[in-house]
Coordinates of C-alpha atoms in Angstrom, one line a residue:
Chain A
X177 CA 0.0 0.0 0.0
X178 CA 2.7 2.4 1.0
X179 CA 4.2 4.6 -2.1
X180 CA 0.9 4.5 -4.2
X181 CA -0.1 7.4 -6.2
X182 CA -2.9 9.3 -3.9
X183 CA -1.6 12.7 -3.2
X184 CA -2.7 15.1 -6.0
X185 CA -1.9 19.2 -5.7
X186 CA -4.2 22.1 -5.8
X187 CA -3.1 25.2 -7.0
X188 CA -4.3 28.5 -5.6
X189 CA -3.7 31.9 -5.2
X190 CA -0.9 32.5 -2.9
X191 CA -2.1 33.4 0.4
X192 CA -5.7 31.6 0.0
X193 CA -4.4 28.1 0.7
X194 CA -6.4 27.7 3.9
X195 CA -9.3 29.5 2.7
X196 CA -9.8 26.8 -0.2
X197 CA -9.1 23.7 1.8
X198 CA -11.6 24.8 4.0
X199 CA -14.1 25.1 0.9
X200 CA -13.0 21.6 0.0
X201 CA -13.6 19.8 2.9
X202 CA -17.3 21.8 3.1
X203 CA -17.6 20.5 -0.4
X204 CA -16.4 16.6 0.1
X205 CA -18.8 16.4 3.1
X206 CA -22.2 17.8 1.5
X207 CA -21.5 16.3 -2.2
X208 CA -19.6 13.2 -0.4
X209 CA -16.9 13.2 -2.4
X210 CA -14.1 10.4 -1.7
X211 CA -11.6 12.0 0.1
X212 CA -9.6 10.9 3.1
X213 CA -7.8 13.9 3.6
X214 CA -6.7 17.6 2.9
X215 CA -3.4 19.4 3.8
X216 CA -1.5 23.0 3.6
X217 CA 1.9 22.6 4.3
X218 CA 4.0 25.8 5.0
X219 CA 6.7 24.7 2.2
X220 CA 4.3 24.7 -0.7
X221 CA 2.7 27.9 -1.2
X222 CA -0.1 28.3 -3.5
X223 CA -0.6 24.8 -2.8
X224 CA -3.4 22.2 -1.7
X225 CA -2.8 18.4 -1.3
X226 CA -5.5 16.1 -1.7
X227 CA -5.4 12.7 -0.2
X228 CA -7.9 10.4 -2.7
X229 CA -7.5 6.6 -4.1
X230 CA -10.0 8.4 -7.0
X231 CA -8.1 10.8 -9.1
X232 CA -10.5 12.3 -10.9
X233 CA -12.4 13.7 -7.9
X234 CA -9.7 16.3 -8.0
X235 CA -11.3 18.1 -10.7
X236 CA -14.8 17.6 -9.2
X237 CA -13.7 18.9 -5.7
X238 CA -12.1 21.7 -6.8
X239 CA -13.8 23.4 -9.7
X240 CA -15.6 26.5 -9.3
X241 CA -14.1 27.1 -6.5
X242 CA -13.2 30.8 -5.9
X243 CA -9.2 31.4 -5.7
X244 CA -8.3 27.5 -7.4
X245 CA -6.1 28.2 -10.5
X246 CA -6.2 24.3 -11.4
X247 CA -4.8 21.1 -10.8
X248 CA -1.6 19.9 -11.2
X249 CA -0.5 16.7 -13.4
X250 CA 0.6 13.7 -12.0
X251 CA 0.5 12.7 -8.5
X252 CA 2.8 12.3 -5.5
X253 CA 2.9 9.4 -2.8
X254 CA 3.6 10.0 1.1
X255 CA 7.3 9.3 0.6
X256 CA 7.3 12.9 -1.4
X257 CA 5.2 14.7 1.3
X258 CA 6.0 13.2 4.5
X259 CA 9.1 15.7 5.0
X260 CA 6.6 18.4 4.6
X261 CA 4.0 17.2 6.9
X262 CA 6.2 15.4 9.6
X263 CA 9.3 17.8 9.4
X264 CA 12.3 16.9 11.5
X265 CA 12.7 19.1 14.7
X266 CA 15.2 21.8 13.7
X267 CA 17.3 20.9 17.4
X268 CA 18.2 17.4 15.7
X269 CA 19.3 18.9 12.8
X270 CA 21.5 22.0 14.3
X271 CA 24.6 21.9 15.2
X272 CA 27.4 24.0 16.7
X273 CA 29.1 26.9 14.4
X274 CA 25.9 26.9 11.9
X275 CA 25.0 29.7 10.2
X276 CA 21.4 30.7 11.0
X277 CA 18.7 33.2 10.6
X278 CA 16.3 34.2 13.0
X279 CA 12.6 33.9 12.1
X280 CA 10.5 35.6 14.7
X281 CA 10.9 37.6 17.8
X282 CA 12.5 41.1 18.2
X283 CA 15.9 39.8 16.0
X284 CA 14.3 38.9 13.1
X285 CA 15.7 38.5 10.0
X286 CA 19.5 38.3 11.9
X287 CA 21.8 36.1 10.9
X288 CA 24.4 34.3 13.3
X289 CA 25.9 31.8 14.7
X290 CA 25.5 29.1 17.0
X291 CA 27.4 28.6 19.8
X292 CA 25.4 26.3 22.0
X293 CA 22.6 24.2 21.6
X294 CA 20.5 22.8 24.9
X295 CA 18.6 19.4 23.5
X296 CA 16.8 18.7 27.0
X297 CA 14.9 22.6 26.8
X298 CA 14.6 23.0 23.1
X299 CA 17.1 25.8 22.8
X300 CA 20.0 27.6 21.0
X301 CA 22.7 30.2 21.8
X302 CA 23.3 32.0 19.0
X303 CA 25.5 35.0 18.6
X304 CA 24.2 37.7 16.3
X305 CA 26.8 38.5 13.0
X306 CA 25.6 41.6 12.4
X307 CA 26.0 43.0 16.2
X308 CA 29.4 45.7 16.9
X309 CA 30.4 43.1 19.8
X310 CA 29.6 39.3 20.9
X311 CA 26.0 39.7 21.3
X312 CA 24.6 35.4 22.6
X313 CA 20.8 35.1 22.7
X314 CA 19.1 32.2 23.7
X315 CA 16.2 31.4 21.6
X316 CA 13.8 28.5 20.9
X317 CA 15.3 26.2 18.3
X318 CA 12.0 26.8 16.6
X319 CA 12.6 30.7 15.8
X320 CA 15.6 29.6 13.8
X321 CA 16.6 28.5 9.9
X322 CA 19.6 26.9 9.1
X323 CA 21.3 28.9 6.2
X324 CA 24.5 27.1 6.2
X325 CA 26.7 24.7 7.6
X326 CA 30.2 25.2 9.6
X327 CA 32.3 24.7 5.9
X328 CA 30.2 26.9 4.0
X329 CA 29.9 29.5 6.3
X330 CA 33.9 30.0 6.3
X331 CA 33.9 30.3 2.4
X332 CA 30.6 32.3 2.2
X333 CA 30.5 34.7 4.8
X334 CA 31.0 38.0 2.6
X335 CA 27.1 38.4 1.0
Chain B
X120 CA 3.8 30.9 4.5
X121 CA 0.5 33.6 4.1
X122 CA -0.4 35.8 6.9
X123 CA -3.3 33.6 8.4
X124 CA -6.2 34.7 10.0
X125 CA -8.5 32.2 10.4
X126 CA -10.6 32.2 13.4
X127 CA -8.7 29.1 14.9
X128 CA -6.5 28.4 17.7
X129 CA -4.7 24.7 18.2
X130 CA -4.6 22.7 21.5
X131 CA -1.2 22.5 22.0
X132 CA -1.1 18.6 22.7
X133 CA -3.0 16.9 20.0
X134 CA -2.8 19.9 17.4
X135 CA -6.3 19.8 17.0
X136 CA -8.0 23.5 15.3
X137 CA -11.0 24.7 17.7
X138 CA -13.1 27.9 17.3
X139 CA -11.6 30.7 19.5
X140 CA -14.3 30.5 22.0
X141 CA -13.7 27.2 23.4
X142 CA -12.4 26.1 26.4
X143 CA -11.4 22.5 26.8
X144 CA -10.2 20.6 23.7
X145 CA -13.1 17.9 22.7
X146 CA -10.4 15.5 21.5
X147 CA -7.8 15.5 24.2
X148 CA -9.7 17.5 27.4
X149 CA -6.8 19.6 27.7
X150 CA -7.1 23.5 28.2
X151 CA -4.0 24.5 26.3
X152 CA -4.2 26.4 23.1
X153 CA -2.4 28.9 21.1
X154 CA -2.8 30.8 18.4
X155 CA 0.4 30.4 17.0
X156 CA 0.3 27.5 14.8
X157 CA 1.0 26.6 10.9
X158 CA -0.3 24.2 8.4
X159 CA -3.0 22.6 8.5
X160 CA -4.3 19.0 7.6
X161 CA -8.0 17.9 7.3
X162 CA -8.8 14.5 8.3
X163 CA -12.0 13.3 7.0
X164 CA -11.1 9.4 7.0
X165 CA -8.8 8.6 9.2
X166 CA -8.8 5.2 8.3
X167 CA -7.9 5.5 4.9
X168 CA -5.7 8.5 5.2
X169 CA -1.9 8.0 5.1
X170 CA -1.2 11.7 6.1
X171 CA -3.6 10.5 9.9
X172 CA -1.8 7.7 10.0
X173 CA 1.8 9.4 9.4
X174 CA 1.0 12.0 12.1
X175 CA -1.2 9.1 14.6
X176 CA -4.9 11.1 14.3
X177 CA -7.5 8.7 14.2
X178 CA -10.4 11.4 15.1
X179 CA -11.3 13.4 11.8
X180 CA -11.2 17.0 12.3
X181 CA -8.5 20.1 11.7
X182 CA -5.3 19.7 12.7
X183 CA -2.7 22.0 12.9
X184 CA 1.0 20.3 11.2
X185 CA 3.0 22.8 13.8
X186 CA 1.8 24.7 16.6
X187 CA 4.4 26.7 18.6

């Protein structure tokens, strides 16, 4: 079963994504329309996936709707979603000396480095680049992108 | 990801999307929720779905794929 075809995508205006999947479900439960599931993943904008063994009822789910630009060919199966739906925690994946960017909170958009990373709480050091003098803050591990790793970040620094 | 603002908030332990005004989850019973949450996956058979069975849901319902 696992790695069939059943995941089809929905494209939408950009910014509408949740407002159309909600339309879909309303319209799979009052026409009842085979579908086992709908998702809006943040990597994938402009994007709907549809979870259906049927592919056709795509088209019938989705058509007329207000904001859906079409469906796209072909199909995907969970082994191309699952990173998108079940991403790994950014913690595991950090280590020390990345380069990073913040994401939310008062430093956003500041890059840095990290310089110590606390698996039991969930949280990073990071010392901001673009600060005069050493500047650590400790942040969630969840307000934070990787940009690069240790090697790159010694070649690539000067953007 | 677009600026959401749909009148949900998540319970923080089983991700599930309620309307603002309610007070204990009806999946889970528990009282914590917040508003800062993204993604968002529909379950309508959780039996059949692959994405419920990926992220263990086997109520149908909103979810939210990351809630902060």
């Amino acid at each position: 079963m696992a790695g069939k075809v059943r995941f089809f995508a929905v494209r939408t205006t950009i910014g509408q994504e949740y407002n159309v999947s909600l339309l879909m479900e309303e319209r799979a439960k009052a026409s009842k329309i085979e579908v086992h599931s709908l998702a809006v993943v943040s990597g994938l904008r402009g994007i709907v996936i549809v979870e259906t063994d049927i592919p056709h009822v795509v088209h019938r789910l989705s058509y007329g709707i207000k904001h859906v630009k079409g469906v796209i060919r072909g199909g995907m199966n969970i082994d191309d979603i699952i990173k998108f739906i079940a991403p790994r925690p950014v913690i595991e994946m950090v280590k020390v000396d990345d380069l990073v960017e913040i994401t939310s909170g008062p430093f956003i958009g500041m890059k840095g480095r990290v310089v110590q990373i606390d698996k039991s709480r969930g949280e990073v050091k990071v010392e901001i680049a673009e600060a005069a003098y050493p500047l650590p803050i400790t942040i969630n591990a969840e307000y934070i992108k990787i940009i690069g790793r240790k090697e790159e970040t010694e070649s690539g620094v000067e953007t | 990801m677009p600026k959401r603002i749909l009148p949900f908030k998540a319970c923080v332990k089983c991700k599930l999307l309620v309307p603002p005004n309610v007070e204990i989850c009806p999946n889970c019973g528990s009282r914590d929720f917040s508003d800062d949450w993204e993604g968002i996956a529909i379950i309508i058979n959780p039996e059949k779905s692959e994405i419920a069975q990926a992220l263990n849901i086997t109520n149908p319902g909103r979810y939210a794929l990351k809630v902060r």
